[in-house]
Coordinates of N, CA and C in Angstrom, one line a residue:
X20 N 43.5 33.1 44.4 CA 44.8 33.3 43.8 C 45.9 33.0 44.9
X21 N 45.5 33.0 46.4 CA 46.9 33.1 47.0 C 46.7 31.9 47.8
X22 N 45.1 31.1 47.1 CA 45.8 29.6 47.3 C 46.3 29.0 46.8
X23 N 46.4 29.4 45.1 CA 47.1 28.8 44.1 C 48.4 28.6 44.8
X24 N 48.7 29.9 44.5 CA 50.5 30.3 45.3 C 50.9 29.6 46.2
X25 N 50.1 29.3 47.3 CA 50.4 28.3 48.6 C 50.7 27.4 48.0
X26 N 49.6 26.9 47.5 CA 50.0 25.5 46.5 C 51.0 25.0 45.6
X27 N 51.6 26.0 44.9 CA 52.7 26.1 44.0 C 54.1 25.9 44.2
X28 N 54.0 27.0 45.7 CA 55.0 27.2 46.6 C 55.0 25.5 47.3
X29 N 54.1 24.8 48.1 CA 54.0 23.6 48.3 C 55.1 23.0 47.9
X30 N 54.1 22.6 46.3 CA 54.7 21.7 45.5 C 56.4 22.1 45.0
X31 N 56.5 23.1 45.3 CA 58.2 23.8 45.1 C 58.9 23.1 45.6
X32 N 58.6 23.3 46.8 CA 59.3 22.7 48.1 C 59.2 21.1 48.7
X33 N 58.1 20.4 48.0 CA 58.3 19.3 47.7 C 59.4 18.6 46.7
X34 N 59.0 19.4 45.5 CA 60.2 18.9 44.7 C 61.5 19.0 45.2
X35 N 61.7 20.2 46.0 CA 63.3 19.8 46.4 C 63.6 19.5 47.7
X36 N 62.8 18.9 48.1 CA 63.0 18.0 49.1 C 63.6 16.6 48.8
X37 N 62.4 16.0 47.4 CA 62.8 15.0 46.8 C 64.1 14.9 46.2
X38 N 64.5 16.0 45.8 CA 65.8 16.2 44.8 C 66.6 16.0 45.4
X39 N 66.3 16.9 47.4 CA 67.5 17.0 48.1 C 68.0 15.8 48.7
X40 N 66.5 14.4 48.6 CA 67.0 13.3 48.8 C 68.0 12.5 47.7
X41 N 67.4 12.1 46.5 CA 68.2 12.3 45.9 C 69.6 12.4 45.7
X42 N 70.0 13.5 45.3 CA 71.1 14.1 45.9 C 72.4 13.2 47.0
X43 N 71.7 13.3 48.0 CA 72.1 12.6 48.7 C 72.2 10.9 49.1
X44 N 71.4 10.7 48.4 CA 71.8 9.2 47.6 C 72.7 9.1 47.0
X45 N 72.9 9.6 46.0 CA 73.5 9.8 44.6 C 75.2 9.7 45.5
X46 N 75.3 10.8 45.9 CA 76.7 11.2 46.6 C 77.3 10.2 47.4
X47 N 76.2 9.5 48.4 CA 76.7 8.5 49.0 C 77.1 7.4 48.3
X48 N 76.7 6.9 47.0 CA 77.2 5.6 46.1 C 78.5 6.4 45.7
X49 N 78.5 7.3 45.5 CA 79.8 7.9 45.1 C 81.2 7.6 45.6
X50 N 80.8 7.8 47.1 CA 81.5 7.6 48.3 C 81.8 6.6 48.1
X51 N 80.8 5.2 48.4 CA 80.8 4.3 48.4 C 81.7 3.4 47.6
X52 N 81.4 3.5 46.3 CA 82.1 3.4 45.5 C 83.8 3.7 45.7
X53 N 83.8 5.1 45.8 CA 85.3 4.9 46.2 C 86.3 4.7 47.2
X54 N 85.3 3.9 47.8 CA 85.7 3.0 49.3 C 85.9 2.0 48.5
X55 N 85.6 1.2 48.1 CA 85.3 0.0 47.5 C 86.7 -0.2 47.0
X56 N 86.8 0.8 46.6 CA 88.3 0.6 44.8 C 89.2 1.0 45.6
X57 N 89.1 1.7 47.0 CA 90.5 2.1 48.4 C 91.2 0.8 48.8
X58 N 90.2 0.3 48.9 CA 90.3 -1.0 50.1 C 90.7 -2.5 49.2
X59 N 90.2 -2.3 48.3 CA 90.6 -3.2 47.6 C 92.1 -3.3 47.0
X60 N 92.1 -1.9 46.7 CA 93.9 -1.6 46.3 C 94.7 -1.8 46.9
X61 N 94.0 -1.3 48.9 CA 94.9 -1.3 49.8 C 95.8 -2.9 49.9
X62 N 95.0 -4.2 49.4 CA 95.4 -5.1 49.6 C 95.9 -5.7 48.1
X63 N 97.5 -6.0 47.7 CA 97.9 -6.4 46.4 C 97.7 -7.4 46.2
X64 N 98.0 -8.7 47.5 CA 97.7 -9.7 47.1 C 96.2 -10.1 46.5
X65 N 95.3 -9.2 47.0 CA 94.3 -9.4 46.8 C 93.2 -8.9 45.9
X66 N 93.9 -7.8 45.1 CA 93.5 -6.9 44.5 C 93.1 -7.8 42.8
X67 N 92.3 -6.4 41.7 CA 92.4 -7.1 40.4 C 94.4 -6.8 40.4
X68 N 94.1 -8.0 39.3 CA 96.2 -7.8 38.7 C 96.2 -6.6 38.0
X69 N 97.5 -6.1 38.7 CA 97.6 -4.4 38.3 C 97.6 -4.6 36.7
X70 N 98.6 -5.7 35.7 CA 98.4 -5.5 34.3 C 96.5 -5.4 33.8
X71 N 95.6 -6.6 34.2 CA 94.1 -6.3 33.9 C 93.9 -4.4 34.1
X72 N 94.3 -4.1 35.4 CA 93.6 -3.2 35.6 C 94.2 -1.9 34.6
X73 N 95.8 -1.8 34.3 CA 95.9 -1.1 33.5 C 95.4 -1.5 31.7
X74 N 95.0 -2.7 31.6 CA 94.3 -2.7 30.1 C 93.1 -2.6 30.5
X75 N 92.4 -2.1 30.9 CA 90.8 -1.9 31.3 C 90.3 -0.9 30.2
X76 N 89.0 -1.0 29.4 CA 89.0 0.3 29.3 C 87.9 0.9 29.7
X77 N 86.9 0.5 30.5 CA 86.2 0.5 31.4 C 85.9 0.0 32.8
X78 N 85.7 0.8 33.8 CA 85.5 0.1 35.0 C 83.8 0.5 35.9
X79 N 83.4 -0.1 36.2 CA 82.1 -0.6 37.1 C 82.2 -0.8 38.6
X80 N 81.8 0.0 39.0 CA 82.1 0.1 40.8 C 80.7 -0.2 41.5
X81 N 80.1 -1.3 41.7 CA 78.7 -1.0 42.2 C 78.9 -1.6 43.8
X82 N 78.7 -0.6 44.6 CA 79.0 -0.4 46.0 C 77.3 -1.4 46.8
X83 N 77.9 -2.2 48.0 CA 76.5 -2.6 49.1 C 75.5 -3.1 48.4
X84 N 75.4 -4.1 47.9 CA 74.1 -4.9 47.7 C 74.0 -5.5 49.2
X85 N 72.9 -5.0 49.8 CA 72.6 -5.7 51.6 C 71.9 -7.2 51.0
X86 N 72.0 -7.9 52.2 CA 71.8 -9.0 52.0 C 71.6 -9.7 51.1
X87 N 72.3 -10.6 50.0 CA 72.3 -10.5 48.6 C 70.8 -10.8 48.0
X88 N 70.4 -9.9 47.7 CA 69.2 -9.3 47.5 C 69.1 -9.9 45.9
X89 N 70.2 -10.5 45.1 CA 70.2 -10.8 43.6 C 69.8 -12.7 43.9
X90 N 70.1 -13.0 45.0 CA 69.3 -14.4 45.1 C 67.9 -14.6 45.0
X91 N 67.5 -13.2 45.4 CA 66.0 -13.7 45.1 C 65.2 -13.1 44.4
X92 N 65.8 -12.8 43.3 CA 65.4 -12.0 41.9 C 64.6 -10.7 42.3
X93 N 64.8 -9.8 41.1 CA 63.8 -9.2 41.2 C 64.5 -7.5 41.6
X94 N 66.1 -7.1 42.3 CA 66.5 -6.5 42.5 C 67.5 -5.7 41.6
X95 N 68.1 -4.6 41.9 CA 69.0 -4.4 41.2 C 70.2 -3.7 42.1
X96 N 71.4 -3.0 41.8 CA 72.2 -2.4 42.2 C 72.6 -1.4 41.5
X97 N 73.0 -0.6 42.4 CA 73.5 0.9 41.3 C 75.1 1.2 41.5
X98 N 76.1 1.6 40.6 CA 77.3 2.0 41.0 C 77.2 3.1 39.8
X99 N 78.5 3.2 39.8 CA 79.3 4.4 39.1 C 80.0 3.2 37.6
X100 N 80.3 4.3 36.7 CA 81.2 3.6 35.3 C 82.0 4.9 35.3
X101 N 83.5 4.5 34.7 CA 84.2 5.6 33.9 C 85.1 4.9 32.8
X102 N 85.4 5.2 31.9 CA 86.5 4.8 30.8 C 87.6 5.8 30.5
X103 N 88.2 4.7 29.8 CA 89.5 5.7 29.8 C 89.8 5.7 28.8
X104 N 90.9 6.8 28.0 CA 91.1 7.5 26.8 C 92.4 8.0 27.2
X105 N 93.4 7.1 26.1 CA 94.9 7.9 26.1 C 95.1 7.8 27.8
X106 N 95.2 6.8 28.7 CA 95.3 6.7 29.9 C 94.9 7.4 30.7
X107 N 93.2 8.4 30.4 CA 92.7 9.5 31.5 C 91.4 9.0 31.4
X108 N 91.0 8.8 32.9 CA 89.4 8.5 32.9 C 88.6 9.4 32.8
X109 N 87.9 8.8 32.1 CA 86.3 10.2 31.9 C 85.8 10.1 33.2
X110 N 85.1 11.6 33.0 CA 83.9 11.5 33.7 C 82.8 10.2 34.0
X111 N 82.3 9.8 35.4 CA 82.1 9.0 35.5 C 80.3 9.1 35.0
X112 N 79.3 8.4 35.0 CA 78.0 8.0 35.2 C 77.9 7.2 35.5
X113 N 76.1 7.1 36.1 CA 75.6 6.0 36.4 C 75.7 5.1 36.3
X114 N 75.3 3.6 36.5 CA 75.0 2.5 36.1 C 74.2 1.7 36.7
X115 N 73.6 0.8 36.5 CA 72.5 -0.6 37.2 C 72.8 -1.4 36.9
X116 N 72.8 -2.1 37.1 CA 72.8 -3.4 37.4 C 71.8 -4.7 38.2
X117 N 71.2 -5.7 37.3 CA 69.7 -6.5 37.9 C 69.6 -7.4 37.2
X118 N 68.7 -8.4 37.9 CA 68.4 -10.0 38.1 C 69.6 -11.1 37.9
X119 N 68.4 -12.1 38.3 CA 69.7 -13.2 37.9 C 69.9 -13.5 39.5
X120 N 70.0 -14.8 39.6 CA 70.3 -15.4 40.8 C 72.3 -16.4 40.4
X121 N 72.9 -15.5 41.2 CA 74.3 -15.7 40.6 C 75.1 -16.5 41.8
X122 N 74.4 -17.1 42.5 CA 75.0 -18.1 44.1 C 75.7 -17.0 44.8
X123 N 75.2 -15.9 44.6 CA 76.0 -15.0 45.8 C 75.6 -15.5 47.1
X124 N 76.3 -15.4 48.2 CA 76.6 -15.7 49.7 C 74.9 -15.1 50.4
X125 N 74.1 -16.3 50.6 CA 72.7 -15.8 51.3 C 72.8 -15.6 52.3
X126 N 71.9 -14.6 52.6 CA 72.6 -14.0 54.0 C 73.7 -13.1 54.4
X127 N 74.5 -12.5 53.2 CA 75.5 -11.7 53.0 C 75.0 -10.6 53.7
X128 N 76.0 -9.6 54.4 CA 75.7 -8.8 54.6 C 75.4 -7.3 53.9
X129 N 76.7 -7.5 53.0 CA 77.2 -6.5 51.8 C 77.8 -7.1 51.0
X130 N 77.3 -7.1 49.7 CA 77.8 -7.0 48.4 C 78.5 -6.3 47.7
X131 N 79.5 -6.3 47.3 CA 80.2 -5.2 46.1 C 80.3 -6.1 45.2
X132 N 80.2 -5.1 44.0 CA 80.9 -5.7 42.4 C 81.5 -4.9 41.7
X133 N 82.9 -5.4 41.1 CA 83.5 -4.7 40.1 C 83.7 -5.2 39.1
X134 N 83.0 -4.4 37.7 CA 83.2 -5.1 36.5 C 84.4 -4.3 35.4
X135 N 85.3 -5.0 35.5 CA 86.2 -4.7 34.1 C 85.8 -4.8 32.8
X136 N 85.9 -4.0 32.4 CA 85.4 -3.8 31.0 C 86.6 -3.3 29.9
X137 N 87.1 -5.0 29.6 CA 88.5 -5.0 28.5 C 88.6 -4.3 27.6
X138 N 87.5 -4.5 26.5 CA 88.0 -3.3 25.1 C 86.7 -2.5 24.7
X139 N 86.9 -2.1 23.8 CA 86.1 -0.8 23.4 C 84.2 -1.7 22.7
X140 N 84.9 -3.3 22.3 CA 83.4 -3.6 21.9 C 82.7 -3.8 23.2
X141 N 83.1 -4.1 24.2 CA 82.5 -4.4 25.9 C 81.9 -2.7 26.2
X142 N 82.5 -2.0 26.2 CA 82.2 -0.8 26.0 C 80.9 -0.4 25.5
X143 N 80.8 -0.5 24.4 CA 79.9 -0.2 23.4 C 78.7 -1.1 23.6
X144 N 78.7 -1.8 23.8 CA 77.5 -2.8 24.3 C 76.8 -2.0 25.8
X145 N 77.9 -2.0 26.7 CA 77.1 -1.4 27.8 C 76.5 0.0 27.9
X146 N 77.1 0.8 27.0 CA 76.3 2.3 26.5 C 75.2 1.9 25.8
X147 N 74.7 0.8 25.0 CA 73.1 0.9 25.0 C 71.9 1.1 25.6
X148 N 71.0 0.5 25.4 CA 69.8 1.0 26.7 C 70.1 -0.1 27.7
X149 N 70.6 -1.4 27.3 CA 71.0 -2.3 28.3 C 71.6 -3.7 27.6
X150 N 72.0 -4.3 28.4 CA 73.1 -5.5 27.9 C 72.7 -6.8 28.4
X151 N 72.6 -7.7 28.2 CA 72.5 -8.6 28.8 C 74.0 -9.8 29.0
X152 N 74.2 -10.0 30.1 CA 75.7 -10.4 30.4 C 75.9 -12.0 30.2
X153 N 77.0 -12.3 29.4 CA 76.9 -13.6 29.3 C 76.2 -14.2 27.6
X154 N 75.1 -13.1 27.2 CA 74.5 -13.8 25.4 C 74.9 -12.4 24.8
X155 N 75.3 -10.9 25.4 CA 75.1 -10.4 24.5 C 76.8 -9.4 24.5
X156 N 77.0 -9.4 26.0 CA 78.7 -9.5 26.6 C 79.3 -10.5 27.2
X157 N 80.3 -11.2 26.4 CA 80.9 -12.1 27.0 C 81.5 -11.5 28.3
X158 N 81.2 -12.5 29.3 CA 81.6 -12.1 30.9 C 82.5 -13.6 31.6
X159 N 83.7 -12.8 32.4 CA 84.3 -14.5 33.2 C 84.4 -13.6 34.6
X160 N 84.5 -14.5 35.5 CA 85.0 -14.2 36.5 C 86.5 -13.9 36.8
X161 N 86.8 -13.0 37.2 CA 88.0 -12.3 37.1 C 89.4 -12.7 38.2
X162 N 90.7 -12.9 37.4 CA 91.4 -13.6 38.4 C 91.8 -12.6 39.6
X163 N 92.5 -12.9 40.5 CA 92.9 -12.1 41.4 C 94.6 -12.2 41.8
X164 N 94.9 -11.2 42.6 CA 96.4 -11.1 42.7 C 97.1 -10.3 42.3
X165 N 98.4 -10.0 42.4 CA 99.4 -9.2 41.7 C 99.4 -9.2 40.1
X166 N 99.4 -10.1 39.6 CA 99.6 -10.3 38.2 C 98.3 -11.4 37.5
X167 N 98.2 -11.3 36.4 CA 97.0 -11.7 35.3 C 97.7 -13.5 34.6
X168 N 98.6 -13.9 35.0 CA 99.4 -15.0 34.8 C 98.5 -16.3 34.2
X169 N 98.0 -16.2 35.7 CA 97.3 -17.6 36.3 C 95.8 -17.8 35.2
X170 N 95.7 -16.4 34.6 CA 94.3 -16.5 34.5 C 93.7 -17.5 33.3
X171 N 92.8 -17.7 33.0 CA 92.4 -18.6 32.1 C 92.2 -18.4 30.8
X172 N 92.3 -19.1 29.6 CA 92.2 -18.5 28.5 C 90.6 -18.0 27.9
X173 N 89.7 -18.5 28.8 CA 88.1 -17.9 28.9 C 88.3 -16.7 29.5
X174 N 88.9 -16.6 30.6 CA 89.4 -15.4 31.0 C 89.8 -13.6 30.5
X175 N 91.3 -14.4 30.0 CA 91.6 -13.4 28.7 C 90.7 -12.9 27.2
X176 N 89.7 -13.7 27.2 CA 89.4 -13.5 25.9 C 87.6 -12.2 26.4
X177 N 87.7 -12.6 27.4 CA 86.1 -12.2 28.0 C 86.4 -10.6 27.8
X178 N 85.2 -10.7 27.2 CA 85.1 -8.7 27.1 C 84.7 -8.0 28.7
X179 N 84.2 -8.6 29.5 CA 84.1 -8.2 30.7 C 84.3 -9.4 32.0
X180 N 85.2 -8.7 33.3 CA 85.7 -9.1 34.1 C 85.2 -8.6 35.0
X181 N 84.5 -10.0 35.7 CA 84.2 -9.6 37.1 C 84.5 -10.3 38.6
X182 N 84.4 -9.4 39.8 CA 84.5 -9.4 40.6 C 83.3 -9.5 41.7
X183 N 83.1 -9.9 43.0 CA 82.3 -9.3 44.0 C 83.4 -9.5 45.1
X184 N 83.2 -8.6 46.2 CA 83.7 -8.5 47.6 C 82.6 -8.8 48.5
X185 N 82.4 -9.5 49.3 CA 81.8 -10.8 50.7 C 82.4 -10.6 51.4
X186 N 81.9 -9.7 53.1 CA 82.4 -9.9 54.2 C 84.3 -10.0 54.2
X187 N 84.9 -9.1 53.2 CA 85.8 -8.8 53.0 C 86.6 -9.9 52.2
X188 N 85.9 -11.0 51.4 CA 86.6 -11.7 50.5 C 86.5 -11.0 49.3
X189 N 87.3 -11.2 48.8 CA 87.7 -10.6 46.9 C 87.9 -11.9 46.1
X190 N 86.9 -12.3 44.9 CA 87.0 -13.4 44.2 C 86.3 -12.8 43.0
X191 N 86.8 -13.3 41.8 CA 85.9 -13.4 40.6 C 84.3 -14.1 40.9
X192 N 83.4 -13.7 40.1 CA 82.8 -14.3 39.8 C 81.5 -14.2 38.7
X193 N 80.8 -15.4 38.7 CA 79.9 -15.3 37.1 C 78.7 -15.1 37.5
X194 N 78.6 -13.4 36.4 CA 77.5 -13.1 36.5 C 76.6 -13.3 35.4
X195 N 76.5 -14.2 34.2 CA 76.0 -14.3 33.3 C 74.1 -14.1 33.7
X196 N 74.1 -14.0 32.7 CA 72.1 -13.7 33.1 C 71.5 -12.4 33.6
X197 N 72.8 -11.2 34.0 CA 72.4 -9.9 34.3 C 72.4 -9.3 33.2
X198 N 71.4 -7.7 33.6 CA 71.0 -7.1 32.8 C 72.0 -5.7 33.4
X199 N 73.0 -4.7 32.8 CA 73.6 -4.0 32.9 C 72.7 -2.8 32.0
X200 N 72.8 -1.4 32.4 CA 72.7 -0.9 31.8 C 72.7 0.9 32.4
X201 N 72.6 2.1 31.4 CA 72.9 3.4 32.2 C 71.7 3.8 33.3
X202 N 72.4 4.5 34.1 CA 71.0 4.6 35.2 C 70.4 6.1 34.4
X203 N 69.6 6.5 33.8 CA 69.2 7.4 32.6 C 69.0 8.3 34.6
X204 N 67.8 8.5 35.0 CA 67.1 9.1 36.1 C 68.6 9.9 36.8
X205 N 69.3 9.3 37.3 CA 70.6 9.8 38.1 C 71.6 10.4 37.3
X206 N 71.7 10.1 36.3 CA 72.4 10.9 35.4 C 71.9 11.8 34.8
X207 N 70.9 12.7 34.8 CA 70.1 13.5 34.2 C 70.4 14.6 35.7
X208 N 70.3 13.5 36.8 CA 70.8 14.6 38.0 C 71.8 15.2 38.0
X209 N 72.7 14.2 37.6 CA 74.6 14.8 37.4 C 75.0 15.8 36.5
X210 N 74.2 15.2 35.2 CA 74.6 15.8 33.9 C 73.7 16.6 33.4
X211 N 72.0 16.6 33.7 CA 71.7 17.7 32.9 C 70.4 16.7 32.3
X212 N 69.4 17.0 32.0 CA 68.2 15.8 31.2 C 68.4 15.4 29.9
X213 N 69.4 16.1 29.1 CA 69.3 15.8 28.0 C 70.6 15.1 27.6
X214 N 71.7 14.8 28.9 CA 73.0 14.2 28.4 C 72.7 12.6 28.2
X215 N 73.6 12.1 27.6 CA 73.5 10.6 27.5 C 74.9 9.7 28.5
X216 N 74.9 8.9 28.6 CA 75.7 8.2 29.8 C 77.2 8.0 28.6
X217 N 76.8 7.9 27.1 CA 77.4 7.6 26.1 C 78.6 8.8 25.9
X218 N 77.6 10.0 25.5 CA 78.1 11.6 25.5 C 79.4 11.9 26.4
X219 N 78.9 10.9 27.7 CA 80.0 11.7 28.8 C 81.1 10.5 28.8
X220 N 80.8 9.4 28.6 CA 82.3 8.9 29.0 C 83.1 8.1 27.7
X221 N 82.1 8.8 26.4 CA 83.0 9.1 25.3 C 84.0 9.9 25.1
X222 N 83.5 11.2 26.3 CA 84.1 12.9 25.9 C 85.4 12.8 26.6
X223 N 86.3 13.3 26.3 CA 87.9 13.7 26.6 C 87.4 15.2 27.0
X224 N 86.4 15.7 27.0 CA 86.2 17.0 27.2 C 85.5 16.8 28.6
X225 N 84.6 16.2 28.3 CA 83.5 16.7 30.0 C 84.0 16.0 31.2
X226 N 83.7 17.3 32.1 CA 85.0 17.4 33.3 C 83.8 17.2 34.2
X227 N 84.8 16.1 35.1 CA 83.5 15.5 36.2 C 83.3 16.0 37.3
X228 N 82.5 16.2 37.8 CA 81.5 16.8 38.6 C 82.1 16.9 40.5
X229 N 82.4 18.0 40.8 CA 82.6 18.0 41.8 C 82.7 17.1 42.6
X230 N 81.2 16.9 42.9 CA 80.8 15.4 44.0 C 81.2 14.1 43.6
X231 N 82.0 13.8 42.3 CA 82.2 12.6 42.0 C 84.0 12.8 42.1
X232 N 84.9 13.3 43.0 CA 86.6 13.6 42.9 C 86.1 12.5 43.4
X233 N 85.7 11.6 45.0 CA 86.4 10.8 45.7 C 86.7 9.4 44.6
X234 N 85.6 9.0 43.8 CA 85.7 8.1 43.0 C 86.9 8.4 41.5
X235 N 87.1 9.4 41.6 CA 87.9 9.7 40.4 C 89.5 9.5 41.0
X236 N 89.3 10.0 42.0 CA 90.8 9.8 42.9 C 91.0 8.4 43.0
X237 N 90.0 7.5 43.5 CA 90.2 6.2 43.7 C 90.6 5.4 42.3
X238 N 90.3 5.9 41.1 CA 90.3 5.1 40.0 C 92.2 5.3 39.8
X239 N 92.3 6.5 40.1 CA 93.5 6.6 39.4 C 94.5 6.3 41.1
X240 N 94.3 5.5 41.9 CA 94.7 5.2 42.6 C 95.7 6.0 43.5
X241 N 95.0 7.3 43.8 CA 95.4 8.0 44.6 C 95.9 7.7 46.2

């Protein structure tokens, strides 16, 4: 009997070890992430155009792809999503993001991506079990700058707008052929096992999580 116990106790203490890693994954994309949406703001010329960013009704923060890892298939990336309702962002969750060789910069050191997500059917697509970018969400590469002027009428019409950041360049670009979709595992950390990624950034009610203010601050451009 009180090797069971040793055993049990063990296995306890493994699990939250695991968790505590975890955890601290989790927090640091968080971070990350709202580094990403800092730094980018910090620069207007260079930024998404403030009009895009205020018609958004979803946004996609996926922080450090090292070495672009999407050149040689087979990889994915994780960030944060939040949407917004009557001009207030939900709570954020998970997301992934994978495959597809998209000419990102070989040899990169860090990758970022930010995907804008125009209207509510872009939305809805990406709350499924997964999307595929380009046949199943229309996707363009996103213009840059102060204002949305310049941008193209492929552009304007695309249900989702994207971005990546390279060794501190900010440019649109096309990610057709990815697979988007909720990170279910990390959000069960956030939210609980039985929430859905849908549940929370449908809800005008559920209030986000402690560990996720720095990214919430960054969205609303603190």
């Amino acid at each position: 009997m009180r090797a069971v116990s040793i055993i049990l106790i063990s296995a306890g203490l493994a699990s939250s070890a695991i968790a505590a890693d975890l955890s601290t994954s989790e927090t640091r994309r968080v971070q990350e992430a709202a580094q990403v949406l800092k730094e980018i703001h910090a620069v207007p010329d260079k930024d998404v155009p403030q009009d895009l960013w205020e018609r958004a009704a979803c946004v996609i923060v996926v922080p450090g792809l090292k070495k672009a890892a999407f050149v040689f298939g087979g990889e994915y990336g994780k960030g944060l999503m939040s949407c917004r309702h009557d001009g207030v962002w939900s709570a954020p969750v998970f997301m992934q993001i994978g495959k597809g060789s998209w000419g990102l910069q070989i040899g990169a050191q860090s990758i970022d991506l930010v995907l804008l997500v125009m209207n509510d059917g872009g939305m809805q697509k990406l709350l499924r079990n997964k999307v595929s970018l380009g046949a199943e969400a229309s996707i363009a590469g996103g213009p840059v700058g102060r204002d949305a002027r310049a941008a193209t009428d492929a552009q304007m019409k695309a249900e989702i707008l994207s971005y990546s950041r390279t060794q501190g360049l900010f440019a649109g670009i096309n990610l057709s052929g990815g697979v988007v979709k909720p990170d279910d595992d990390d959000n069960a950390d956030l939210y609980g096992k039985d929430t859905t990624a849908a549940s929370v950034v449908m809800s005008t009610t559920v209030t986000a999580p402690a560990v996720t203010a720095p990214f919430m601050a960054a969205l609303r451009r603190e």
